[in-house]
Amino acid sequence: MISLSWLPSTAFLFLLIFARVGSVLMLIPALGETTIPARMRLTFALALSLVLYPIVTPGLPPMPDTVWGLVAFVLHEIAIGLMIGVIARLAVSGTQVAGSIIASSSGLSVAVAADPVNGGVQGALIGTFLSMLGIALIFATDLHHVAISAIHDSYMIFRVTDSLMFDDAARTILESVAGAFVVGVQMAAPFIVFGLVFNLGMGILSRLMPQLQVFFLAMPATVAVGLILMALLLTMMTGLYLMHYEGVLAMLRGVA
């Protein structure tokens, strides 16, 4: 007679792994985009949990004797997964900061579109373009493999039996927000300089030639120069974006 005594313990361990992996994949960039069908994300989470099962189970605790103990473990894993996903998601929000600054400096702030990367909210068209380009580059440079490795390494940093470090998580989230803002400003720094110099020049010109219609002269020039700068500096901007996101993933893996 075949014994099934191993089944409850196996199901418990798989549930613990899926709780963390599924929570991370809800939010992590590239792999957790809302544009990806929910069934595909769920299937990938189940497959990744199955792959991680023989690797991480030696460090997982045995099944508790009570239902409340099981629920506590599952909620603990969901909380850790959400923390990791939120930190990784905030790391790529710098594109919206850069897009807003670039659009304002280039006279394209009225051009808005839904940003599928950031939940479909309305944002500057340039910010939407940078967000989608960033996600494409994450796949092109295989940084999504590093994200999967970070999920695996999280079991060595955040063990199931350890208490939740809310203070450290809050501080890391604040640092992630600050880092994303800094990267966004760095990406848009040439456009900030251009906007200041150009507007100063237009102000001086309007004083020297009051009869000149400065607005009709400045608007097309602002848009043209902004688009030229965008084409010339796009490689530098995406490089800063990828370096920042790779650094956040390295921090989540505990190697930074």
mmCIF file of C-alpha atoms in Angstrom:
data_model
loop_
_atom_site.group_PDB
_atom_site.id
_atom_site.type_symbol
_atom_site.label_atom_id
_atom_site.label_comp_id
_atom_site.label_asym_id
_atom_site.label_seq_id
_atom_site.Cartn_x
_atom_site.Cartn_y
_atom_site.Cartn_z
ATOM 1 C CA MET A 1 0.000 0.000 0.000
ATOM 2 C CA ILE A 2 1.344 3.391 -1.010
ATOM 3 C CA SER A 3 1.721 5.836 1.881
ATOM 4 C CA LEU A 4 0.700 9.459 1.426
ATOM 5 C CA SER A 5 2.028 10.686 4.757
ATOM 6 C CA TRP A 6 4.536 12.888 2.932
ATOM 7 C CA LEU A 7 1.826 14.819 1.071
ATOM 8 C CA PRO A 8 0.777 17.361 3.788
ATOM 9 C CA SER A 9 4.376 18.350 4.504
ATOM 10 C CA THR A 10 5.162 18.683 0.794
ATOM 11 C CA ALA A 11 2.049 20.791 0.203
ATOM 12 C CA PHE A 12 2.957 23.034 3.151
ATOM 13 C CA LEU A 13 6.506 23.643 1.887
ATOM 14 C CA PHE A 14 5.294 24.334 -1.646
ATOM 15 C CA LEU A 15 2.669 26.768 -0.293
ATOM 16 C CA LEU A 16 5.355 28.661 1.623
ATOM 17 C CA ILE A 17 7.528 28.991 -1.482
ATOM 18 C CA PHE A 18 4.600 29.997 -3.669
ATOM 19 C CA ALA A 19 3.482 32.645 -1.154
ATOM 20 C CA ARG A 20 6.804 34.476 -1.426
ATOM 21 C CA VAL A 21 7.398 33.901 -5.137
ATOM 22 C CA GLY A 22 3.836 34.852 -6.092
ATOM 23 C CA SER A 23 3.971 38.039 -4.013
ATOM 24 C CA VAL A 24 7.255 39.105 -5.607
ATOM 25 C CA LEU A 25 6.024 38.396 -9.134
ATOM 26 C CA MET A 26 2.974 40.568 -8.534
ATOM 27 C CA LEU A 27 5.152 43.686 -8.315
ATOM 28 C CA ILE A 28 8.662 43.098 -9.645
ATOM 29 C CA PRO A 29 9.447 44.977 -12.889
ATOM 30 C CA ALA A 30 9.425 43.153 -16.225
ATOM 31 C CA LEU A 31 8.080 39.867 -14.839
ATOM 32 C CA GLY A 32 5.159 41.369 -12.912
ATOM 33 C CA GLU A 33 3.723 43.847 -15.404
ATOM 34 C CA THR A 34 -0.045 44.231 -15.468
ATOM 35 C CA THR A 35 0.059 43.946 -19.255
ATOM 36 C CA ILE A 36 1.064 40.291 -18.852
ATOM 37 C CA PRO A 37 -2.088 38.157 -18.473
ATOM 38 C CA ALA A 38 -2.755 37.057 -14.896
ATOM 39 C CA ARG A 39 -2.864 33.393 -15.912
ATOM 40 C CA MET A 40 0.607 33.615 -17.430
ATOM 41 C CA ARG A 41 2.010 35.246 -14.296
ATOM 42 C CA LEU A 42 0.324 32.645 -12.113
ATOM 43 C CA THR A 43 1.686 29.830 -14.274
ATOM 44 C CA PHE A 44 5.178 31.290 -14.118
ATOM 45 C CA ALA A 45 4.940 31.684 -10.334
ATOM 46 C CA LEU A 46 3.889 28.042 -9.953
ATOM 47 C CA ALA A 47 6.675 26.870 -12.273
ATOM 48 C CA LEU A 48 9.303 28.964 -10.485
ATOM 49 C CA SER A 49 8.094 27.689 -7.111
ATOM 50 C CA LEU A 50 8.446 24.135 -8.407
ATOM 51 C CA VAL A 51 12.009 24.851 -9.571
ATOM 52 C CA LEU A 52 12.962 26.420 -6.236
ATOM 53 C CA TYR A 53 11.330 23.651 -4.182
ATOM 54 C CA PRO A 54 14.271 21.193 -4.049
ATOM 55 C CA ILE A 55 16.762 24.059 -3.583
ATOM 56 C CA VAL A 56 15.236 25.989 -0.679
ATOM 57 C CA THR A 57 13.290 23.313 1.216
ATOM 58 C CA PRO A 58 16.294 22.253 3.383
ATOM 59 C CA GLY A 59 16.149 25.673 5.054
ATOM 60 C CA LEU A 60 12.376 25.726 5.586
ATOM 61 C CA PRO A 61 10.754 24.828 8.920
ATOM 62 C CA PRO A 62 8.601 21.729 9.409
ATOM 63 C CA MET A 63 4.831 21.963 9.181
ATOM 64 C CA PRO A 64 3.346 23.437 12.386
ATOM 65 C CA ASP A 65 0.834 21.537 14.468
ATOM 66 C CA THR A 66 -1.854 24.244 14.396
ATOM 67 C CA VAL A 67 -3.684 26.058 11.611
ATOM 68 C CA TRP A 68 -2.737 29.427 13.094
ATOM 69 C CA GLY A 69 0.919 28.513 12.876
ATOM 70 C CA LEU A 70 0.510 27.655 9.203
ATOM 71 C CA VAL A 71 -1.338 30.935 8.543
ATOM 72 C CA ALA A 72 1.391 32.880 10.359
ATOM 73 C CA PHE A 73 4.102 31.326 8.177
ATOM 74 C CA VAL A 74 2.166 32.051 4.969
ATOM 75 C CA LEU A 75 1.480 35.676 5.949
ATOM 76 C CA HIS A 76 5.153 36.055 6.874
ATOM 77 C CA GLU A 77 6.203 34.890 3.396
ATOM 78 C CA ILE A 78 3.645 37.114 1.663
ATOM 79 C CA ALA A 79 4.924 40.132 3.605
ATOM 80 C CA ILE A 80 8.534 39.405 2.625
ATOM 81 C CA GLY A 81 7.547 38.941 -1.020
ATOM 82 C CA LEU A 82 5.632 42.235 -1.051
ATOM 83 C CA MET A 83 8.571 44.066 0.522
ATOM 84 C CA ILE A 84 10.976 42.761 -2.124
ATOM 85 C CA GLY A 85 8.524 43.518 -4.934
ATOM 86 C CA VAL A 86 7.808 47.056 -3.716
ATOM 87 C CA ILE A 87 11.511 47.888 -3.411
ATOM 88 C CA ALA A 88 12.207 46.586 -6.924
ATOM 89 C CA ARG A 89 9.165 48.383 -8.359
ATOM 90 C CA LEU A 90 10.122 51.705 -6.777
ATOM 91 C CA ALA A 91 13.610 51.385 -8.242
ATOM 92 C CA VAL A 92 12.263 51.823 -11.789
ATOM 93 C CA SER A 93 9.982 54.762 -10.976
ATOM 94 C CA GLY A 94 12.809 57.148 -11.799
ATOM 95 C CA THR A 95 11.711 57.072 -15.437
ATOM 96 C CA GLN A 96 8.520 58.915 -14.494
ATOM 97 C CA VAL A 97 10.548 61.586 -12.682
ATOM 98 C CA ALA A 98 12.854 61.951 -15.681
ATOM 99 C CA GLY A 99 9.929 61.949 -18.110
ATOM 100 C CA SER A 100 8.083 64.694 -16.226
ATOM 101 C CA ILE A 101 11.191 66.915 -16.082
ATOM 102 C CA ILE A 102 12.050 66.328 -19.748
ATOM 103 C CA ALA A 103 8.472 66.982 -20.856
ATOM 104 C CA SER A 104 8.329 70.206 -18.855
ATOM 105 C CA SER A 105 11.688 71.418 -20.187
ATOM 106 C CA SER A 106 10.872 70.453 -23.786
ATOM 107 C CA GLY A 107 7.400 71.959 -23.955
ATOM 108 C CA LEU A 108 5.735 68.539 -24.184
ATOM 109 C CA SER A 109 4.077 68.494 -20.775
ATOM 110 C CA VAL A 110 0.602 68.578 -22.352
ATOM 111 C CA ALA A 111 1.298 65.324 -24.212
ATOM 112 C CA VAL A 112 0.103 62.630 -21.798
ATOM 113 C CA ALA A 113 -0.659 58.945 -22.181
ATOM 114 C CA ALA A 114 -1.533 55.981 -20.004
ATOM 115 C CA ASP A 115 1.574 54.318 -18.601
ATOM 116 C CA PRO A 116 1.069 50.514 -18.584
ATOM 117 C CA VAL A 117 4.245 50.007 -16.556
ATOM 118 C CA ASN A 118 2.976 52.104 -13.643
ATOM 119 C CA GLY A 119 -0.569 50.796 -13.424
ATOM 120 C CA GLY A 120 -2.046 52.631 -16.392
ATOM 121 C CA VAL A 121 -1.994 56.066 -14.732
ATOM 122 C CA GLN A 122 -1.830 59.156 -16.907
ATOM 123 C CA GLY A 123 1.671 60.540 -17.229
ATOM 124 C CA ALA A 124 3.944 62.443 -19.546
ATOM 125 C CA LEU A 125 4.299 60.764 -22.925
ATOM 126 C CA ILE A 126 8.088 60.824 -22.663
ATOM 127 C CA GLY A 127 7.876 59.183 -19.228
ATOM 128 C CA THR A 128 5.688 56.424 -20.670
ATOM 129 C CA PHE A 129 8.189 55.910 -23.470
ATOM 130 C CA LEU A 130 11.108 55.715 -21.026
ATOM 131 C CA SER A 131 9.230 53.275 -18.770
ATOM 132 C CA MET A 132 8.422 50.907 -21.634
ATOM 133 C CA LEU A 133 11.950 51.225 -23.021
ATOM 134 C CA GLY A 134 13.365 50.412 -19.584
ATOM 135 C CA ILE A 135 11.291 47.231 -19.317
ATOM 136 C CA ALA A 136 12.384 46.184 -22.811
ATOM 137 C CA LEU A 137 16.032 46.757 -21.864
ATOM 138 C CA ILE A 138 15.629 44.682 -18.690
ATOM 139 C CA PHE A 139 14.667 41.730 -20.884
ATOM 140 C CA ALA A 140 17.330 42.559 -23.490
ATOM 141 C CA THR A 141 20.126 42.674 -20.905
ATOM 142 C CA ASP A 142 18.859 39.599 -18.997
ATOM 143 C CA LEU A 143 18.374 41.535 -15.773
ATOM 144 C CA HIS A 144 15.186 39.540 -15.229
ATOM 145 C CA HIS A 145 17.491 36.568 -14.623
ATOM 146 C CA VAL A 146 19.155 38.576 -11.856
ATOM 147 C CA ALA A 147 15.695 39.276 -10.418
ATOM 148 C CA ILE A 148 14.950 35.545 -10.316
ATOM 149 C CA SER A 149 18.317 34.980 -8.651
ATOM 150 C CA ALA A 150 17.395 37.645 -6.091
ATOM 151 C CA ILE A 151 14.222 35.692 -5.244
ATOM 152 C CA HIS A 152 16.348 32.601 -4.599
ATOM 153 C CA ASP A 153 18.947 34.504 -2.563
ATOM 154 C CA SER A 154 16.216 36.096 -0.452
ATOM 155 C CA TYR A 155 15.834 32.753 1.350
ATOM 156 C CA MET A 156 19.359 33.143 2.682
ATOM 157 C CA ILE A 157 18.773 36.739 3.819
ATOM 158 C CA PHE A 158 15.142 36.588 4.994
ATOM 159 C CA ARG A 159 14.572 33.205 6.587
ATOM 160 C CA VAL A 160 11.071 31.944 7.226
ATOM 161 C CA THR A 161 11.641 31.610 10.960
ATOM 162 C CA ASP A 162 13.107 35.111 11.373
ATOM 163 C CA SER A 163 10.923 37.971 12.546
ATOM 164 C CA LEU A 164 9.899 40.625 10.047
ATOM 165 C CA MET A 165 12.256 43.604 9.936
ATOM 166 C CA PHE A 166 9.740 46.388 9.410
ATOM 167 C CA ASP A 167 12.174 49.151 10.393
ATOM 168 C CA ASP A 168 14.820 47.962 7.945
ATOM 169 C CA ALA A 169 12.198 47.476 5.239
ATOM 170 C CA ALA A 170 10.796 50.989 5.746
ATOM 171 C CA ARG A 171 14.287 52.487 5.607
ATOM 172 C CA THR A 172 15.119 50.508 2.458
ATOM 173 C CA ILE A 173 11.889 51.630 0.792
ATOM 174 C CA LEU A 174 12.681 55.267 1.600
ATOM 175 C CA GLU A 175 16.196 54.818 0.203
ATOM 176 C CA SER A 176 14.724 53.227 -2.926
ATOM 177 C CA VAL A 177 12.382 56.182 -3.437
ATOM 178 C CA ALA A 178 15.241 58.635 -2.893
ATOM 179 C CA GLY A 179 17.500 56.681 -5.246
ATOM 180 C CA ALA A 180 14.842 56.602 -7.963
ATOM 181 C CA PHE A 181 14.361 60.373 -7.646
ATOM 182 C CA VAL A 182 18.117 60.969 -7.848
ATOM 183 C CA VAL A 183 18.445 58.774 -10.938
ATOM 184 C CA GLY A 184 15.460 60.501 -12.547
ATOM 185 C CA VAL A 185 17.063 63.916 -11.989
ATOM 186 C CA GLN A 186 20.413 62.631 -13.299
ATOM 187 C CA MET A 187 18.729 61.307 -16.437
ATOM 188 C CA ALA A 188 17.040 64.677 -17.013
ATOM 189 C CA ALA A 189 19.967 66.888 -15.908
ATOM 190 C CA PRO A 190 20.913 68.053 -19.454
ATOM 191 C CA PHE A 191 17.297 69.045 -20.072
ATOM 192 C CA ILE A 192 17.186 71.021 -16.819
ATOM 193 C CA VAL A 193 20.276 72.959 -17.909
ATOM 194 C CA PHE A 194 18.822 73.452 -21.373
ATOM 195 C CA GLY A 195 15.525 74.737 -19.969
ATOM 196 C CA LEU A 196 17.244 77.235 -17.664
ATOM 197 C CA VAL A 197 19.610 78.569 -20.343
ATOM 198 C CA PHE A 198 16.960 78.670 -23.060
ATOM 199 C CA ASN A 199 14.348 80.436 -20.935
ATOM 200 C CA LEU A 200 16.948 82.905 -19.713
ATOM 201 C CA GLY A 201 17.918 83.645 -23.316
ATOM 202 C CA MET A 202 14.289 84.087 -24.319
ATOM 203 C CA GLY A 203 13.747 86.461 -21.394
ATOM 204 C CA ILE A 204 16.727 88.585 -22.406
ATOM 205 C CA LEU A 205 15.575 88.546 -26.029
ATOM 206 C CA SER A 206 12.087 89.702 -25.076
ATOM 207 C CA ARG A 207 13.613 92.612 -23.170
ATOM 208 C CA LEU A 208 15.896 93.579 -26.059
ATOM 209 C CA MET A 209 13.166 93.219 -28.698
ATOM 210 C CA PRO A 210 9.751 93.818 -27.085
ATOM 211 C CA GLN A 211 7.998 93.744 -30.456
ATOM 212 C CA LEU A 212 9.157 90.171 -31.101
ATOM 213 C CA GLN A 213 6.610 87.400 -30.408
ATOM 214 C CA VAL A 214 8.922 85.340 -28.219
ATOM 215 C CA PHE A 215 6.352 82.654 -27.391
ATOM 216 C CA PHE A 216 5.747 81.688 -31.038
ATOM 217 C CA LEU A 217 9.480 81.585 -31.601
ATOM 218 C CA ALA A 218 10.352 79.695 -28.425
ATOM 219 C CA MET A 219 7.813 76.865 -28.518
ATOM 220 C CA PRO A 220 8.879 75.143 -31.763
ATOM 221 C CA ALA A 221 12.552 75.739 -30.919
ATOM 222 C CA THR A 222 12.071 74.200 -27.438
ATOM 223 C CA VAL A 223 10.361 71.111 -28.844
ATOM 224 C CA ALA A 224 12.941 70.669 -31.618
ATOM 225 C CA VAL A 225 15.978 71.035 -29.353
ATOM 226 C CA GLY A 226 14.352 68.806 -26.722
ATOM 227 C CA LEU A 227 13.793 66.007 -29.230
ATOM 228 C CA ILE A 228 17.353 66.362 -30.543
ATOM 229 C CA LEU A 229 18.745 66.136 -27.013
ATOM 230 C CA MET A 230 16.511 63.133 -26.377
ATOM 231 C CA ALA A 231 17.949 61.342 -29.405
ATOM 232 C CA LEU A 232 21.540 62.177 -28.478
ATOM 233 C CA LEU A 233 21.312 61.362 -24.769
ATOM 234 C CA LEU A 234 19.006 58.334 -24.798
ATOM 235 C CA THR A 235 21.891 55.870 -24.475
ATOM 236 C CA MET A 236 23.273 57.700 -21.436
ATOM 237 C CA MET A 237 19.838 57.888 -19.813
ATOM 238 C CA THR A 238 19.085 54.195 -20.243
ATOM 239 C CA GLY A 239 22.572 53.333 -18.987
ATOM 240 C CA LEU A 240 21.922 55.206 -15.727
ATOM 241 C CA TYR A 241 18.554 53.464 -15.426
ATOM 242 C CA LEU A 242 20.007 49.985 -15.883
ATOM 243 C CA MET A 243 22.919 50.644 -13.509
ATOM 244 C CA HIS A 244 20.529 51.806 -10.793
ATOM 245 C CA TYR A 245 18.175 48.851 -11.210
ATOM 246 C CA GLU A 246 21.082 46.395 -11.238
ATOM 247 C CA GLY A 247 22.381 47.962 -8.022
ATOM 248 C CA VAL A 248 18.997 47.530 -6.326
ATOM 249 C CA LEU A 249 18.854 43.888 -7.396
ATOM 250 C CA ALA A 250 22.387 43.378 -6.083
ATOM 251 C CA MET A 251 21.308 44.874 -2.752
ATOM 252 C CA LEU A 252 18.312 42.523 -2.611
ATOM 253 C CA ARG A 253 20.665 39.614 -3.281
ATOM 254 C CA GLY A 254 22.870 40.722 -0.399
ATOM 255 C CA VAL A 255 25.975 41.260 -2.500
ATOM 256 C CA ALA A 256 25.975 45.061 -2.514
#
